[in-house]
PDB file of N, CA and C in Angstrom:
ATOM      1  N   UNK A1180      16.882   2.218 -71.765  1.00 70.00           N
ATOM      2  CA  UNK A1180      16.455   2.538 -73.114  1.00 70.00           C
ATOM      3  C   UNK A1180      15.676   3.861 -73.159  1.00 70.00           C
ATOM      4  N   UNK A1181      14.745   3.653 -71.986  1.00 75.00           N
ATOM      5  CA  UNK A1181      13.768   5.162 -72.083  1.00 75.00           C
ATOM      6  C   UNK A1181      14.717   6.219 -71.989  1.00 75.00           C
ATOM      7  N   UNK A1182      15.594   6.407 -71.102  1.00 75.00           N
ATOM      8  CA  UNK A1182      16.607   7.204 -71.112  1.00 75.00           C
ATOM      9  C   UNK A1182      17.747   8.053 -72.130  1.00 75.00           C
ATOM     10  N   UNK A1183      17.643   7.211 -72.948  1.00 79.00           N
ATOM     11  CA  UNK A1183      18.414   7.681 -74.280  1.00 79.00           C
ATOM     12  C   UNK A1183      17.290   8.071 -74.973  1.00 79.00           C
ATOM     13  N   UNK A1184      16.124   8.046 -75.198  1.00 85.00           N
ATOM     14  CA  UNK A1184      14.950   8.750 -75.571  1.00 85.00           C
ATOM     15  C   UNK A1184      14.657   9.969 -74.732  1.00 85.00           C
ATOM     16  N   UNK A1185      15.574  10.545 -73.842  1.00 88.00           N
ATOM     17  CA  UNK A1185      15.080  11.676 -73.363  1.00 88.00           C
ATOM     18  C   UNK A1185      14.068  11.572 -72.552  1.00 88.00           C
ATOM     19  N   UNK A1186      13.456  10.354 -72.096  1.00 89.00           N
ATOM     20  CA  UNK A1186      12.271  10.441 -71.269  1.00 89.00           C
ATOM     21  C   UNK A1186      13.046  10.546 -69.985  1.00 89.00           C
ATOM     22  N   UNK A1187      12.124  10.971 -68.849  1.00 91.00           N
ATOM     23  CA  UNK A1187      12.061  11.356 -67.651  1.00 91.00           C
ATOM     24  C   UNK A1187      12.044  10.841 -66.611  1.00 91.00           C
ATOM     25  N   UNK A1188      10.622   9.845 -67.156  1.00 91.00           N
ATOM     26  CA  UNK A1188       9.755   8.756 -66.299  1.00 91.00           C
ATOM     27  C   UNK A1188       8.973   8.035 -66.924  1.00 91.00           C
ATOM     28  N   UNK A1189       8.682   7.065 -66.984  1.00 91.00           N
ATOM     29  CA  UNK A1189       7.564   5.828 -67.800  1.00 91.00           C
ATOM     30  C   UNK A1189       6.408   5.536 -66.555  1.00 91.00           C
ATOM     31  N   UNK A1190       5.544   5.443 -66.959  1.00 93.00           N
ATOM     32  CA  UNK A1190       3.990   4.836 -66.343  1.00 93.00           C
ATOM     33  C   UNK A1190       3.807   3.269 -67.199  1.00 93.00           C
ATOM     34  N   UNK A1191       3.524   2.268 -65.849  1.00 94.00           N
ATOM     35  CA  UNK A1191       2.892   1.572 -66.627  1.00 94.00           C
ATOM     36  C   UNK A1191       1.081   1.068 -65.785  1.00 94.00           C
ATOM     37  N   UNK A1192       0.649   0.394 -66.573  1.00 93.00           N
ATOM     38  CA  UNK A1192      -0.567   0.025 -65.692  1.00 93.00           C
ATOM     39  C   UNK A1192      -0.298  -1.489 -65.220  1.00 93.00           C
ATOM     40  N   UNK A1193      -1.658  -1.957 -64.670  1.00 94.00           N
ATOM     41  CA  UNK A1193      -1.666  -3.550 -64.785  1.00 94.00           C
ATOM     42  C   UNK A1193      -2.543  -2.892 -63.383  1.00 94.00           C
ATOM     43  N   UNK A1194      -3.625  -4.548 -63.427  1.00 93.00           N
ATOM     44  CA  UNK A1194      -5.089  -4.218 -63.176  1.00 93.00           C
ATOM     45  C   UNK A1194      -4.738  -4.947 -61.652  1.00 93.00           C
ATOM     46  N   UNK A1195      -5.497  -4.102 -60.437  1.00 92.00           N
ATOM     47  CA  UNK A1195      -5.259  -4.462 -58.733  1.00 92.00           C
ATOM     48  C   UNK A1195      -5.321  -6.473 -58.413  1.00 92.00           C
ATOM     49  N   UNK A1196      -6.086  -6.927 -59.299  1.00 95.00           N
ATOM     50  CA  UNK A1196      -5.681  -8.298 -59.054  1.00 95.00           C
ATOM     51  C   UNK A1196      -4.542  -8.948 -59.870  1.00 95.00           C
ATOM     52  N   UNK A1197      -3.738  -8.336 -60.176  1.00 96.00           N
ATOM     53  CA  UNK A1197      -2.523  -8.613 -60.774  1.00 96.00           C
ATOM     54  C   UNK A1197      -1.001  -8.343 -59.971  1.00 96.00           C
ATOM     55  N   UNK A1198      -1.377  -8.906 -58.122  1.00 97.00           N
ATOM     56  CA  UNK A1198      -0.543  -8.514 -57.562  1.00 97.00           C
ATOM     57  C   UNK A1198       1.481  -9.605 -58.099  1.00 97.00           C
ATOM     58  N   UNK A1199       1.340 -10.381 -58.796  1.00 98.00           N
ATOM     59  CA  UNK A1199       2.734 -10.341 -59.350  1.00 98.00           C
ATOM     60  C   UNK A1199       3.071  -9.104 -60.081  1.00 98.00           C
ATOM     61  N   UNK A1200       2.551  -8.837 -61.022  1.00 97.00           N
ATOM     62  CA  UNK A1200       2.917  -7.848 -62.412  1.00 97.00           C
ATOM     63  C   UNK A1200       2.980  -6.437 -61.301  1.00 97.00           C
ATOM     64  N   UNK A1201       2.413  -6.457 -59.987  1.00 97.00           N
ATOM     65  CA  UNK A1201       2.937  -5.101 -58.928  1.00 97.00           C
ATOM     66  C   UNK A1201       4.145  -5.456 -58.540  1.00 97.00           C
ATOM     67  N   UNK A1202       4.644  -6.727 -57.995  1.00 97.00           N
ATOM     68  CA  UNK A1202       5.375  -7.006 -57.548  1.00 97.00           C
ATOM     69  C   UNK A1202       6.656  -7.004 -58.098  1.00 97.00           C
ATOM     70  N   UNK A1203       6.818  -7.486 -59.613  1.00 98.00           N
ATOM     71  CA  UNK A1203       7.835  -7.387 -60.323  1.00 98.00           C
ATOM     72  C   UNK A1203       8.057  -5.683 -60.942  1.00 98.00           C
ATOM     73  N   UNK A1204       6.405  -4.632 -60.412  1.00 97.00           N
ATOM     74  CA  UNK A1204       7.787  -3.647 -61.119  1.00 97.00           C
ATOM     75  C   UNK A1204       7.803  -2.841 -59.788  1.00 97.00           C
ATOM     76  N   UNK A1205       7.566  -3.127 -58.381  1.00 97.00           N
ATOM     77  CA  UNK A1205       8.210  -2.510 -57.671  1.00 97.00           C
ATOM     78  C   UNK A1205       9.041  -3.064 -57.311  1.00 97.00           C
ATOM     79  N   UNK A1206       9.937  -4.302 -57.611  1.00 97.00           N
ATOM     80  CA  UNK A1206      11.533  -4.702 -56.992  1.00 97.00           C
ATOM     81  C   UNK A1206      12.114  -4.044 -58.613  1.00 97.00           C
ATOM     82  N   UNK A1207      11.691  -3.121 -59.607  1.00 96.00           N
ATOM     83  CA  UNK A1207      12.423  -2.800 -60.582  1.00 96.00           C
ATOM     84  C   UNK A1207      12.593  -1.040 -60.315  1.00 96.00           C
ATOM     85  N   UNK A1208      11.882  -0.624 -59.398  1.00 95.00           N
ATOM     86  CA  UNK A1208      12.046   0.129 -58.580  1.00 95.00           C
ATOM     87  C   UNK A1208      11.109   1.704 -58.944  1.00 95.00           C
ATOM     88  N   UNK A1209       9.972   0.985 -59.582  1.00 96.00           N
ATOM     89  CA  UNK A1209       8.370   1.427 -59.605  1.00 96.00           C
ATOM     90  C   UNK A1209       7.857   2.002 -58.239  1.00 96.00           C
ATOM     91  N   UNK A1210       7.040   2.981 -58.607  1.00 95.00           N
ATOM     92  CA  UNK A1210       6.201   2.807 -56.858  1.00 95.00           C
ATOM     93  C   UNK A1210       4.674   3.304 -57.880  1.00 95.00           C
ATOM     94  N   UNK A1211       3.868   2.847 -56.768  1.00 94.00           N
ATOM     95  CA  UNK A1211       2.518   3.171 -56.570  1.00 94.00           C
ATOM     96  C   UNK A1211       2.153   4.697 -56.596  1.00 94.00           C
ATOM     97  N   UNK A1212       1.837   5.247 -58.066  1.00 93.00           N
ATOM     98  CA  UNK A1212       1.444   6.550 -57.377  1.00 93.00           C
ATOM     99  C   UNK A1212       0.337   7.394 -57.681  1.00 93.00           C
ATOM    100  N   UNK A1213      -0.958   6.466 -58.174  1.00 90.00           N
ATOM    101  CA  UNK A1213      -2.423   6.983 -58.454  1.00 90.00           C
ATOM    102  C   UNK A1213      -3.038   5.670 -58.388  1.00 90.00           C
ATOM    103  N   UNK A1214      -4.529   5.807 -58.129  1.00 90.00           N
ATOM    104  CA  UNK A1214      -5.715   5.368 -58.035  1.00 90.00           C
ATOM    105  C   UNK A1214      -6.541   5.307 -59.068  1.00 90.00           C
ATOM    106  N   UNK A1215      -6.682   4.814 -60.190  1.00 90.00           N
ATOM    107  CA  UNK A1215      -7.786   5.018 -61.016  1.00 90.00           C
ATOM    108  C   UNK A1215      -8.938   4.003 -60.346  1.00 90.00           C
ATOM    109  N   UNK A1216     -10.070   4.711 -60.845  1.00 91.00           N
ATOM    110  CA  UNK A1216     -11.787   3.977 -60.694  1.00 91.00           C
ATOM    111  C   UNK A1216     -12.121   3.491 -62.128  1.00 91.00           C
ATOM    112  N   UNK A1217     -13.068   2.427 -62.264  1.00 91.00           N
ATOM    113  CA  UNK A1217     -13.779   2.331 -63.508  1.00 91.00           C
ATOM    114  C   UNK A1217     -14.944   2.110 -63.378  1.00 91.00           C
ATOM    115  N   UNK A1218     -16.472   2.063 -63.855  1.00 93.00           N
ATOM    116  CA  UNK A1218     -17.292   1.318 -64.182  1.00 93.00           C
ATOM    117  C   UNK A1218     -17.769   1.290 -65.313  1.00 93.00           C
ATOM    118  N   UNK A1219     -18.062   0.134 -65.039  1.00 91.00           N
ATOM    119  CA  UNK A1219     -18.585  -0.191 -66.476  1.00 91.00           C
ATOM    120  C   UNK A1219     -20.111  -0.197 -66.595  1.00 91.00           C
ATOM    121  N   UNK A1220     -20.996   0.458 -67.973  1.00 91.00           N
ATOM    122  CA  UNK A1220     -21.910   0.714 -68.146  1.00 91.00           C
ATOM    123  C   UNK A1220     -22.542   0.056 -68.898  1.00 91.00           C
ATOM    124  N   UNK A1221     -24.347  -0.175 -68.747  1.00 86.00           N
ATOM    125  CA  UNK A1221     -24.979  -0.323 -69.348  1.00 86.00           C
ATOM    126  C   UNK A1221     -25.720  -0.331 -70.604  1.00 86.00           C
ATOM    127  N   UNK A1222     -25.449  -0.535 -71.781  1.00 83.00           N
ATOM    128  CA  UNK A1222     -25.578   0.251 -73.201  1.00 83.00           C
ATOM    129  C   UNK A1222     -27.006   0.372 -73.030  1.00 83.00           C
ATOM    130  N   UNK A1223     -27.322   1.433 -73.359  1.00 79.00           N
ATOM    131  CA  UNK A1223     -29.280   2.303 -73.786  1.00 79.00           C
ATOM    132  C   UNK A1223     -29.561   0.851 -74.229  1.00 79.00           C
ATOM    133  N   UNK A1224     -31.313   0.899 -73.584  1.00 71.00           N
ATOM    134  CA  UNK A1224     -31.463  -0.647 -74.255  1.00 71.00           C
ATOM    135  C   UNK A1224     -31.858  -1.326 -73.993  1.00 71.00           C
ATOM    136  N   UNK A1225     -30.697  -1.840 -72.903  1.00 68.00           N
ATOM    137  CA  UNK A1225     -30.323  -3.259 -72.550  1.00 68.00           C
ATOM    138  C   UNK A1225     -30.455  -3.159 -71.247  1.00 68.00           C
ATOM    139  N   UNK A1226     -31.172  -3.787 -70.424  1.00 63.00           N
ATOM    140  CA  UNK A1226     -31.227  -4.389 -69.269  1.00 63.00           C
ATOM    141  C   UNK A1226     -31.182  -5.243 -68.794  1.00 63.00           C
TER     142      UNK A1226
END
């Protein structure tokens, strides 16, 4: 489908303890190819 849209390549996410949802899109023939970090912050305030 992406393909007839002219796209290239699709990204998707899904969060490191979600090793099915890795699993099903690398047998769709996905690979691994960045690292994101997050944290999460404190709102002013609140301790």
């Amino acid at each position: 489908m992406v393909e007839k849209q002219g796209c290239d390549s699709m990204d998707v996410t899904t969060r490191v303890t979600r090793v099915d949802a890795q699993r099903f899109y690398e047998h769709r023939g996905f690979s691994a190819t960045y690292m994101s970090f997050t944290k999460v912050l404190t709102p002013r305030g609140i301790r």
